[in-house]
C-alpha positions as a Python dict, from the first residue, in 0.01 Angstrom:
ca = {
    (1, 'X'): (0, 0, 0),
    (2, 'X'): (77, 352, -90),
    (3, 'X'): (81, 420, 263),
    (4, 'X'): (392, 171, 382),
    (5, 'X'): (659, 298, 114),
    (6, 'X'): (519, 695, 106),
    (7, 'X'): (857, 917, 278),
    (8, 'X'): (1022, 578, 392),
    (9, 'X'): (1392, 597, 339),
    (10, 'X'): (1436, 238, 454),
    (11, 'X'): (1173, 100, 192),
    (12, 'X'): (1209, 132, -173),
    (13, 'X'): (960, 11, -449),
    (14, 'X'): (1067, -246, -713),
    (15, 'X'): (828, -307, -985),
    (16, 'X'): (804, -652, -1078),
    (17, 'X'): (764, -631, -1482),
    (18, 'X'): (464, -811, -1628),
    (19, 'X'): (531, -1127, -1811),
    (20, 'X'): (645, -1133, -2204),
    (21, 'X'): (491, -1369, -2398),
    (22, 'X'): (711, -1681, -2425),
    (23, 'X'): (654, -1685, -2054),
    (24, 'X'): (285, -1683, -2110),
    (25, 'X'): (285, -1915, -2334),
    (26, 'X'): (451, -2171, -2126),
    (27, 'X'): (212, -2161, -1896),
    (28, 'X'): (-59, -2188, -2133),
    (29, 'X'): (103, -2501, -2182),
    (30, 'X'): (100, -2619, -1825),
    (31, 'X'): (-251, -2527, -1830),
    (32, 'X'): (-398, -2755, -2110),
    (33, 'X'): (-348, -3101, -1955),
    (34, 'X'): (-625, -2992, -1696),
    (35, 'X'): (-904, -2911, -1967),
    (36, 'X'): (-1133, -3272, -1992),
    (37, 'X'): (-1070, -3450, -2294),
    (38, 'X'): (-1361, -3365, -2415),
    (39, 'X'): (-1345, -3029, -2410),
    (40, 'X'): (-979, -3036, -2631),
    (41, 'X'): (-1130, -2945, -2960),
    (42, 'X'): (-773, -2737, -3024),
    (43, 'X'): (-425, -2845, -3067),
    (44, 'X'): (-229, -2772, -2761),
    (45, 'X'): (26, -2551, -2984),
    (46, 'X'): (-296, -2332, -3107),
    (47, 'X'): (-435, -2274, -2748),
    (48, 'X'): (-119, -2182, -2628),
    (49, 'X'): (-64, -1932, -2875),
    (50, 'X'): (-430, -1824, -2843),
    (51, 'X'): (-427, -1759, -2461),
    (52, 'X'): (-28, -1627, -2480),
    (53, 'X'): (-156, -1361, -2719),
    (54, 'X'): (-495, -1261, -2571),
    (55, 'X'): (-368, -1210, -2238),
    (56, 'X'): (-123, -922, -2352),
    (57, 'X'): (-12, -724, -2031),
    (58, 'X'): (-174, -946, -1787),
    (59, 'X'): (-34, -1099, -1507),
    (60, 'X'): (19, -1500, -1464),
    (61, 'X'): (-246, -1491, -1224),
    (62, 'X'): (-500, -1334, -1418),
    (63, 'X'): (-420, -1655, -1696),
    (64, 'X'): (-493, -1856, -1457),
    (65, 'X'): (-837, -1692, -1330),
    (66, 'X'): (-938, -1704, -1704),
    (67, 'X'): (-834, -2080, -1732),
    (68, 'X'): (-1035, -2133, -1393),
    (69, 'X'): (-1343, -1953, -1519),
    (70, 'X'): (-1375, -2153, -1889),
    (71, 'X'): (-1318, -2463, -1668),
    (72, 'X'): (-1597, -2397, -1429),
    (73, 'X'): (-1803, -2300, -1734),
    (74, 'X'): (-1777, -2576, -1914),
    (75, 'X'): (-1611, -2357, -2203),
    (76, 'X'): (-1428, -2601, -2459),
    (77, 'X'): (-1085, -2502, -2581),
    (78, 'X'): (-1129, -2342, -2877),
    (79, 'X'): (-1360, -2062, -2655),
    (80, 'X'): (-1061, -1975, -2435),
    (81, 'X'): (-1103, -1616, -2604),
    (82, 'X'): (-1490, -1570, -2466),
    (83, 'X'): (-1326, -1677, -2127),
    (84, 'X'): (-1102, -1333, -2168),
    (85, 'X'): (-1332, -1144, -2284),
    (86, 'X'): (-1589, -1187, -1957),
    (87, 'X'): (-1268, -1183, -1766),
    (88, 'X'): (-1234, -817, -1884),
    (89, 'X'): (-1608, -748, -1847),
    (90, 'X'): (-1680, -935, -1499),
    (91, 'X'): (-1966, -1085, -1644),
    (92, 'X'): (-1972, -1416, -1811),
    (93, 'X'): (-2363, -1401, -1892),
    (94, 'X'): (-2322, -1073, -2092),
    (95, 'X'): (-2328, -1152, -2482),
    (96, 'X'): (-2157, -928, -2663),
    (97, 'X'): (-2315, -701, -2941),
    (98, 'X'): (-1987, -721, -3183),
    (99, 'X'): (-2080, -1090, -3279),
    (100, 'X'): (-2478, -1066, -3278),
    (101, 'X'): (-2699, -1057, -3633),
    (102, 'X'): (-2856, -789, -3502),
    (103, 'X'): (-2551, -562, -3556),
    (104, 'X'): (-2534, -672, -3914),
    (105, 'X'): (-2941, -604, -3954),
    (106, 'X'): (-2859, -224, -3816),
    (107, 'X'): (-2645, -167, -4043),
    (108, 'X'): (-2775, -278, -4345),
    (109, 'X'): (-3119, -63, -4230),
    (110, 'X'): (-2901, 164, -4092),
    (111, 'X'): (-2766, 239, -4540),
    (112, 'X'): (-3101, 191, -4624),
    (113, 'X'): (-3284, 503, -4755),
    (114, 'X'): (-3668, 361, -4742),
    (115, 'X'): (-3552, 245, -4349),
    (116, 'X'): (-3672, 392, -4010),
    (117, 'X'): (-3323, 335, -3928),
    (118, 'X'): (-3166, 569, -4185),
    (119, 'X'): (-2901, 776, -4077),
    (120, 'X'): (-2907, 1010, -4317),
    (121, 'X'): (-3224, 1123, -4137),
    (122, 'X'): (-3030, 1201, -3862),
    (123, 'X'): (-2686, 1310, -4034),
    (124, 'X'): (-2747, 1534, -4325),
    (125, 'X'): (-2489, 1609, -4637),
    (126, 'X'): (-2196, 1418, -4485),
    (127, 'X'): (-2203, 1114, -4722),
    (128, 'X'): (-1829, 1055, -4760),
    (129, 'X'): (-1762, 1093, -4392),
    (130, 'X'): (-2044, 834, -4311),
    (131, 'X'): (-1949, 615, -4602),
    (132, 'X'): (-1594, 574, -4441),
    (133, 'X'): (-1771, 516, -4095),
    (134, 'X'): (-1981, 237, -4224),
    (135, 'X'): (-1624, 42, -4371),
    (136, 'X'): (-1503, 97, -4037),
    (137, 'X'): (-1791, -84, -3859),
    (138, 'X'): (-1854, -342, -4108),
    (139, 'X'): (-1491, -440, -4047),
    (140, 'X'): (-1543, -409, -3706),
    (141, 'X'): (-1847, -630, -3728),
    (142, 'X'): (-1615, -917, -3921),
    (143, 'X'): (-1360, -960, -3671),
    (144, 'X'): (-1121, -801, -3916),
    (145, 'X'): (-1001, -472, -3726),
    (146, 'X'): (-591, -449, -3678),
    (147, 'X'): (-621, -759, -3900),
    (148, 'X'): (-254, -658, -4074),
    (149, 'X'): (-139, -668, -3746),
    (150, 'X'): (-27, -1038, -3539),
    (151, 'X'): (-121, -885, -3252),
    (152, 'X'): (-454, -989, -3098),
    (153, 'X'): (-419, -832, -2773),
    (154, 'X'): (-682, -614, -2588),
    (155, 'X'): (-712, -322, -2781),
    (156, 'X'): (-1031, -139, -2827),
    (157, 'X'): (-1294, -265, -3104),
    (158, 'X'): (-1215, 76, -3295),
    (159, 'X'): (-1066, 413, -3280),
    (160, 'X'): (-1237, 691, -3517),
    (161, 'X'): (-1106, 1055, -3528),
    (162, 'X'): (-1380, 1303, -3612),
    (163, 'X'): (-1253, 1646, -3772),
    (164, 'X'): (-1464, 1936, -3913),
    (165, 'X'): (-1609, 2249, -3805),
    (166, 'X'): (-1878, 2277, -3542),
    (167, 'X'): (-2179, 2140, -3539),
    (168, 'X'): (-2176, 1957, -3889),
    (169, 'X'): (-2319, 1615, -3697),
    (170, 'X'): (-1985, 1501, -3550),
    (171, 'X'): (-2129, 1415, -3241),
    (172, 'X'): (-2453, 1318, -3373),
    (173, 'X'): (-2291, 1022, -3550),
    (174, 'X'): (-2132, 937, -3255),
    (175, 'X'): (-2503, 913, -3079),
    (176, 'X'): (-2621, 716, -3413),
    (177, 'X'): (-2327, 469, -3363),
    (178, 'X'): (-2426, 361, -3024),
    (179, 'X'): (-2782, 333, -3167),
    (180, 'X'): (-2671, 104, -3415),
    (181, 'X'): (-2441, -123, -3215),
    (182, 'X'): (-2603, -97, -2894),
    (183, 'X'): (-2947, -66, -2957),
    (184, 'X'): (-2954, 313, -2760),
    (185, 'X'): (-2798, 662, -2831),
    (186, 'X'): (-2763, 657, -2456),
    (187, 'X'): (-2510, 378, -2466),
    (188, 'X'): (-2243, 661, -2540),
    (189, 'X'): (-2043, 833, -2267),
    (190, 'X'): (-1953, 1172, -2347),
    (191, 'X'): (-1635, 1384, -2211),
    (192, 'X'): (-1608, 1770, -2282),
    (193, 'X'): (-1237, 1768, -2321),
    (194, 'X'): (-1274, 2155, -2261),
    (195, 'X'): (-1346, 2041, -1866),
    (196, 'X'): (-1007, 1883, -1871),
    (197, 'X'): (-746, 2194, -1977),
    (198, 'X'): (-544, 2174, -1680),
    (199, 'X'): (-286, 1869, -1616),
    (200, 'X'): (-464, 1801, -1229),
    (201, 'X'): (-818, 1763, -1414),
    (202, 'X'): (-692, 1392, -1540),
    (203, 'X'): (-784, 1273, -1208),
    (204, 'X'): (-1143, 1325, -1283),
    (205, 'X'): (-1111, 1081, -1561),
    (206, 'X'): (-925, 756, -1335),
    (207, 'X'): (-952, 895, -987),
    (208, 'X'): (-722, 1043, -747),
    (209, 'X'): (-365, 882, -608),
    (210, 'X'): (-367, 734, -265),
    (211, 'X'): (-373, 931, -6),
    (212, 'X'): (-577, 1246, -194),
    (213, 'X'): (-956, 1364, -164),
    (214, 'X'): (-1193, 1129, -342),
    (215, 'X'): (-911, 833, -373),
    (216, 'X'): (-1212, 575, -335),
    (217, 'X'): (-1459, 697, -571),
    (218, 'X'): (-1261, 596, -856),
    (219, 'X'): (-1231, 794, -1151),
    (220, 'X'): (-1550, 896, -1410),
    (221, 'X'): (-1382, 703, -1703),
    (222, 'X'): (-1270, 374, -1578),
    (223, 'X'): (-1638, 383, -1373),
    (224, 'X'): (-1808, 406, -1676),
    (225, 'X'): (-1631, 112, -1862),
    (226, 'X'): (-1642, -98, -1532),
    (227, 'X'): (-2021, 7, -1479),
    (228, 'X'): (-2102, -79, -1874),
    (229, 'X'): (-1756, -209, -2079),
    (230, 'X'): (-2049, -243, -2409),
    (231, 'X'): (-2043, 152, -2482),
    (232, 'X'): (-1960, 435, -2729),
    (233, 'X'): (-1667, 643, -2563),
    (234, 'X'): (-1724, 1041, -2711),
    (235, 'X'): (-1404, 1269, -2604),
    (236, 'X'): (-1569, 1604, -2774),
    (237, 'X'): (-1275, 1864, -2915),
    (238, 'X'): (-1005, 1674, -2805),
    (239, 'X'): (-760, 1956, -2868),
    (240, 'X'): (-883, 2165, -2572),
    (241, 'X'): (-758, 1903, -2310),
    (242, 'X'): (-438, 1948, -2157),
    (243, 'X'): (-133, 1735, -2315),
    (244, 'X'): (-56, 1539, -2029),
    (245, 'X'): (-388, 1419, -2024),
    (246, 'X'): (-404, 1302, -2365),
    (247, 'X'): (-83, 1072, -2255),
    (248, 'X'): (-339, 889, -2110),
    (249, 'X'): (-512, 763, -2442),
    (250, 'X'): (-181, 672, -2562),
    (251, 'X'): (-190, 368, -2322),
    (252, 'X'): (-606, 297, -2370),
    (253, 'X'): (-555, 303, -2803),
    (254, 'X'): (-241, 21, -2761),
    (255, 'X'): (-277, -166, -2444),
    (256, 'X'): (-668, -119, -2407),
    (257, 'X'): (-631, -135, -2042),
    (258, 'X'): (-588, 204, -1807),
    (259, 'X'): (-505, 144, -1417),
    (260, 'X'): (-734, 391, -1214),
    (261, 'X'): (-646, 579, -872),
    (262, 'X'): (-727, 265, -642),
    (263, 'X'): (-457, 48, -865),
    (264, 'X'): (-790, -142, -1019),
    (265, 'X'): (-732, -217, -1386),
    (266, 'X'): (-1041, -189, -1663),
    (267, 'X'): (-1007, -308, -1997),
    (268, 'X'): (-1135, -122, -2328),
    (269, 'X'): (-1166, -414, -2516),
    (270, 'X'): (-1511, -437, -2592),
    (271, 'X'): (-1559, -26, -2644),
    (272, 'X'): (-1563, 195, -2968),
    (273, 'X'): (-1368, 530, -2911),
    (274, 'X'): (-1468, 860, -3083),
    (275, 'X'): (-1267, 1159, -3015),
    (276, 'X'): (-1398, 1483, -3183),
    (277, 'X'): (-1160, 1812, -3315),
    (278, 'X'): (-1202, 2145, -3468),
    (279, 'X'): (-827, 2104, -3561),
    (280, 'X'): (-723, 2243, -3874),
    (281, 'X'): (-1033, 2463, -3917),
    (282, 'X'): (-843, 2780, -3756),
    (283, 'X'): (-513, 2846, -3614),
    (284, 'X'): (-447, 3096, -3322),
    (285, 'X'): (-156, 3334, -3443),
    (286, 'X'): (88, 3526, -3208),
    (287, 'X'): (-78, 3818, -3137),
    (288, 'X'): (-377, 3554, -3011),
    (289, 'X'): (-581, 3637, -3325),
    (290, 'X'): (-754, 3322, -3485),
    (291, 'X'): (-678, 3279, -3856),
    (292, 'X'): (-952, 3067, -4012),
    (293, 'X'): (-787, 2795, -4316),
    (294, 'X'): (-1134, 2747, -4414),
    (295, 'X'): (-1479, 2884, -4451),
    (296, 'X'): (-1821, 2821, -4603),
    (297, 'X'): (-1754, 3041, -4875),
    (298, 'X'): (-1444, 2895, -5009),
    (299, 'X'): (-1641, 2613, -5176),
    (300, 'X'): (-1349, 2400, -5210),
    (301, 'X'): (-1361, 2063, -5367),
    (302, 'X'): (-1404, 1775, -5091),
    (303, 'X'): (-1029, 1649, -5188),
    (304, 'X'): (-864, 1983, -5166),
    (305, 'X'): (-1103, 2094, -4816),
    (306, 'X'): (-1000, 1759, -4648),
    (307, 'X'): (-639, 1819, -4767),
    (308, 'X'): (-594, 2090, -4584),
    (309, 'X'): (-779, 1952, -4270),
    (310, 'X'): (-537, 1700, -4255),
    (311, 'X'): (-278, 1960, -4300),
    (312, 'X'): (-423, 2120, -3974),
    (313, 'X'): (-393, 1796, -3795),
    (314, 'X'): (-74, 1682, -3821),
    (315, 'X'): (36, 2057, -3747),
    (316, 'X'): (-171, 2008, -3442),
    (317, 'X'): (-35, 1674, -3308),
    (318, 'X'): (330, 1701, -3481),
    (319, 'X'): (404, 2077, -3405),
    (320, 'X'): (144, 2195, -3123),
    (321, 'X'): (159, 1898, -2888),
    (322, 'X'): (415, 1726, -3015),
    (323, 'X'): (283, 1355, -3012),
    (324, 'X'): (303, 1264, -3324),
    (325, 'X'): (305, 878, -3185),
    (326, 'X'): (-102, 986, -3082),
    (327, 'X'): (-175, 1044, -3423),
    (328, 'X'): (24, 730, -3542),
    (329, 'X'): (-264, 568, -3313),
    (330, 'X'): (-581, 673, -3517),
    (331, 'X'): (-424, 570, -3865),
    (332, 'X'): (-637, 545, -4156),
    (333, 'X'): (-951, 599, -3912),
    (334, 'X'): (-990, 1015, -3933),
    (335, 'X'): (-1327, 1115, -4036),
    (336, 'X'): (-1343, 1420, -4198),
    (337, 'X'): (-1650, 1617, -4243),
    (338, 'X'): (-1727, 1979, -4420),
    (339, 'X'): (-1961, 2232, -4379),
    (340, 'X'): (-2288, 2213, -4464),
    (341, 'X'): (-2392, 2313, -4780),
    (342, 'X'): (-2688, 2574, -4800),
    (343, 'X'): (-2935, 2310, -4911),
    (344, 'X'): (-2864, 2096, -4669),
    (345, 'X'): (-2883, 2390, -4414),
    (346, 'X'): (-3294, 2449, -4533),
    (347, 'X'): (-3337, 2045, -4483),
    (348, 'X'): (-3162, 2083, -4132),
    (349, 'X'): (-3412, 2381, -4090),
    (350, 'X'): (-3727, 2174, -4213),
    (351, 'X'): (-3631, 1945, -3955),
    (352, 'X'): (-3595, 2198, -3616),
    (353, 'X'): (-3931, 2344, -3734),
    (354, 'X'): (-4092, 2019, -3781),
    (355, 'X'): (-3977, 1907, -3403),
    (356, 'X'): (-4126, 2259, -3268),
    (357, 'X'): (-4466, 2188, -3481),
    (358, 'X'): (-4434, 1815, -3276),
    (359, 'X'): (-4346, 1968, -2947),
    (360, 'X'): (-4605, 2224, -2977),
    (361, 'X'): (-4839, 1925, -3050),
    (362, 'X'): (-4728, 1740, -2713),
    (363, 'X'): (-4733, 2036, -2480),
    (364, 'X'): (-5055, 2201, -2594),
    (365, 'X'): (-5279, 1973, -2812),
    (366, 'X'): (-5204, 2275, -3055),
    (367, 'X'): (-5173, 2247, -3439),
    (368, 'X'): (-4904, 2521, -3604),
    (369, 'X'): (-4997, 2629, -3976),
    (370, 'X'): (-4719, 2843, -4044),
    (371, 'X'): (-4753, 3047, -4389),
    (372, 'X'): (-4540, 3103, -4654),
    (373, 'X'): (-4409, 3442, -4578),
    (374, 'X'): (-4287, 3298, -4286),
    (375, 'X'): (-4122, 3035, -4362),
    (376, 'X'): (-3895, 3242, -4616),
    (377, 'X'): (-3804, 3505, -4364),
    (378, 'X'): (-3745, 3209, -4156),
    (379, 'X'): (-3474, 3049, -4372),
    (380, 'X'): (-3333, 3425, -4478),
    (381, 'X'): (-3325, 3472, -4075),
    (382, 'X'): (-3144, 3138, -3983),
    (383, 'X'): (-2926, 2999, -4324),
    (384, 'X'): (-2795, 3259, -4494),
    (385, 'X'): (-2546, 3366, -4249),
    (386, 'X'): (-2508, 3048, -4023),
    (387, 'X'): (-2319, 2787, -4256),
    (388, 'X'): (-1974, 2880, -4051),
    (389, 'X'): (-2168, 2761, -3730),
    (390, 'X'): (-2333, 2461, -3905),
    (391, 'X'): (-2638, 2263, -3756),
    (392, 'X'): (-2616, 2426, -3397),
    (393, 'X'): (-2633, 2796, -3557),
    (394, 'X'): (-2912, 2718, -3714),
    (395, 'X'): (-3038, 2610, -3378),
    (396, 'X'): (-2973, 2883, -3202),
    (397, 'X'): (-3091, 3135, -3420),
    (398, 'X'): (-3416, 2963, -3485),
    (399, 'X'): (-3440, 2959, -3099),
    (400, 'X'): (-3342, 3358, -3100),
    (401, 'X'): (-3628, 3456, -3390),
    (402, 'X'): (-3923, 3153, -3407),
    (403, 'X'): (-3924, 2939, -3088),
    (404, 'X'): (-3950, 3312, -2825),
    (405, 'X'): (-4178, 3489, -3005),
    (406, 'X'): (-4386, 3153, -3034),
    (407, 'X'): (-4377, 3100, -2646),
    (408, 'X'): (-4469, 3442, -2619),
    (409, 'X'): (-4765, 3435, -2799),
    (410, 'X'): (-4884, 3090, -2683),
    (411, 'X'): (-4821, 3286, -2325),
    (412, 'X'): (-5013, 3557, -2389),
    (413, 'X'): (-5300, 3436, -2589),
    (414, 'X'): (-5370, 3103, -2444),
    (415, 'X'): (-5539, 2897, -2720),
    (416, 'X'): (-5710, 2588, -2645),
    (417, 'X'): (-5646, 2255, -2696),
    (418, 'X'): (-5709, 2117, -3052),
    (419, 'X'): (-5728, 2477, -3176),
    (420, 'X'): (-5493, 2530, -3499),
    (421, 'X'): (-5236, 2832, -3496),
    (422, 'X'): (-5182, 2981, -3806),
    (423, 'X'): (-4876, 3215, -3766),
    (424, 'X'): (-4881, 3451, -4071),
    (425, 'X'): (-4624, 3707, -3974),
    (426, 'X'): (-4290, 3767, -3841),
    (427, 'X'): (-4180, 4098, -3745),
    (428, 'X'): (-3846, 4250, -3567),
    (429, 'X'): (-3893, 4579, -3405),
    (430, 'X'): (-3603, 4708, -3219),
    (431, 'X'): (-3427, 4420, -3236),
    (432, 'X'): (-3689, 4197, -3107),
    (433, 'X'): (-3884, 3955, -3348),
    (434, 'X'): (-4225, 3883, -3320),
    (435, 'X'): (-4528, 3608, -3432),
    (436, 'X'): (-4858, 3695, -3522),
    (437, 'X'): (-5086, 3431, -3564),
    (438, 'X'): (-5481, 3387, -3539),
}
């Protein structure tokens, strides 16, 4: 304990290196004379290997918890990998998601245009960027991910890199990716990086060292994966965290395993990870201007507009932080998305209006017939000038100019339930808009 060796001059530590993987392998070896007879449906050679590799950065005991648990579950030896993976779970009942039919079903409905389940209702004018995302869960889905790679280790089921400018449906994916492996949008946890700018803030993520306020209540990331190890991981705008903090993900993208404050491992292994960046959008010059690389108004071609996104990352992680070892990590798997296009700004529109006619609906029993004339000033109001701010400008100005004046005049004139409102002007006056309706 932390306590016996803390300001002892007597005492020193010696860390006792894990074992390599000859040395795991032997004892695989040990180990397979005890599995029945009948259970040996793999070579000895084949299950030593097996076990050796899938217990990367384990400790000879935990091989031999594993080994105990597929012997008390009957688990034959070819299945010595399902053994690991509830090892790393604690749970040996809990099936995981990444080898039902149901994933495959989700997203096949998930491409399909004339489905429920299509994102593109959810994720407009970002075709390439969910295109790419698709490959990346279908080979997820096949057991092919790091496939180039002998190492079978731990690691988590996938790493994607999200990069565009605000509110373009980065993080809206994200939700629709837990939907369509999990079965919920709430099976994502979700870390404002911005929270975490100073180095002591990391704590919050595995908990504090021994001897510090809150040392037992462990830390809110390793929680979450031991609470629910079946979950979409969102870090949003990953560059505002502080670097030593982001040494952290260096160990959870190769060993999939982090150690928390109490010295409790938790294992990745069964997680997606999405971090999220404005990187390469803007760049802060000396004088502590921002310089923006790209805008709406550019209308660059998709190859030359991810070009120099890219550009902007590597800057970022090779120049800025200096770790260019964190981009290695993400490889081939950065998602890059581009503004929205003015078109797909009106449909994005279409759709907030649509959800305040519903809302409406719920709250009051009240139908909304908005007219024509307000409709266009609505999209001259909230498009034209929001493209740089994407989906969540549009938002907020529709909030600013429809959604108050509406609750003002629902406020003040009190119509009754199953009444229709027809709003058939909107004014501004000082600054302030306003609905009439009748």
């Amino acid at each position: 304990p932390y306590w016996l060796t803390s300001d002892s001059q007597r005492i020193r530590t010696i860390a006792i290196p894990l074992p390599d993987g000859e040395t795991r392998r032997r004892l695989a070896v040990q180990l397979y004379p005890e599995i029945p007879e009948s259970d040996r449906d793999t070579p000895e050679n084949i299950f030593a290997n097996t076990l050796a590799n899938l217990t990367h950065n384990m400790s000879l005991n935990a091989m031999t918890d594993i080994f105990d648990l597929a012997l008390a579950n009957h688990k034959p030896a070819s299945d010595i990998d399902e053994a690991v993976q509830s090892y790393r779970v604690g749970d040996i009942n809990l099936e995981s998601p990444w080898r039902s039919d149901l994933l495959r079903q989700n997203i096949l409905d998930a491409e399909d245009p004339e489905s429920d389940g299509y994102i593109g209702k959810r994720v407009k004018g970002q075709r390439k960027a969910i295109s790419k995302v698709f490959d990346i869960l279908k080979r997820i889905s096949v057991g092919l991910t790091g496939a180039q790679s002998n190492a079978i280790g731990g690691r988590p089921r996938g790493v994607l890199f999200f990069a565009g400018p605000t509110g373009v449906g980065k993080t809206e994916l994200a939700k629709s990716i837990a939907q369509i492996v999990f079965g919920d949008q709430n099976a994502y946890k979700r870390f404002d990086m911005s929270e975490f700018s100073e180095e002591h803030s990391g704590d919050r993520l595995i908990g504090a060292p021994p001897g510090y306020v809150g040392y037992n209540e462990g830390g809110e990331l390793t929680n979450a994966i031991r609470e629910q190890p079946f979950r979409v991981l969102l870090f949003d705008e990953i560059e505002k965290a502080h670097n030593k903090i982001l040494d952290k993900f260096l160990q959870i993208l190769e060993d999939g395993r982090l150690t928390d404050g109490r010295g409790d491992t938790v294992y990745f292994s069964e997680s997606l990870i999405i971090f999220t960046s404005n990187a390469g959008i803007s760049r802060e010059r000396r004088d502590g201007s921002v310089e923006y690389l790209v805008s709406p108004e550019d209308s660059l071609p998709p190859d030359e507009f991810e070009r120099i996104i890219m550009g902007g990352i590597k800057d970022y992680f090779r120049k800025d932080l200096r770790r260019p070892e964190l981009l290695n990590r993400f490889g081939e798997n950065i998602v890059i998305f581009n503004f929205i296009s003015p078109e797909v700004a009106r449909e994005i529109l279409t759709m907030m209006i649509d959800n305040v006619r519903r809302r409406v609906e719920d709250e009051h029993d009240l139908r909304l017939d908005i007219s024509e004339p307000v409709t266009r000033k609505l999209n001259n109001l909230c498009v034209a000038d929001n493209l740089v701010n994407g989906g969540r400008g549009i938002g907020s100005r529709l909030e600013e100019v429809f959604i108050n004046p509406l609750a003002r005049l629902i406020f003040d004139q009190s119509p009754k339930p199953g009444d229709t409102l027809r709003l058939t002007q909107l004014d501004e006056k000082d600054g302030i808009h306003e609905l009439h309706g009748e």
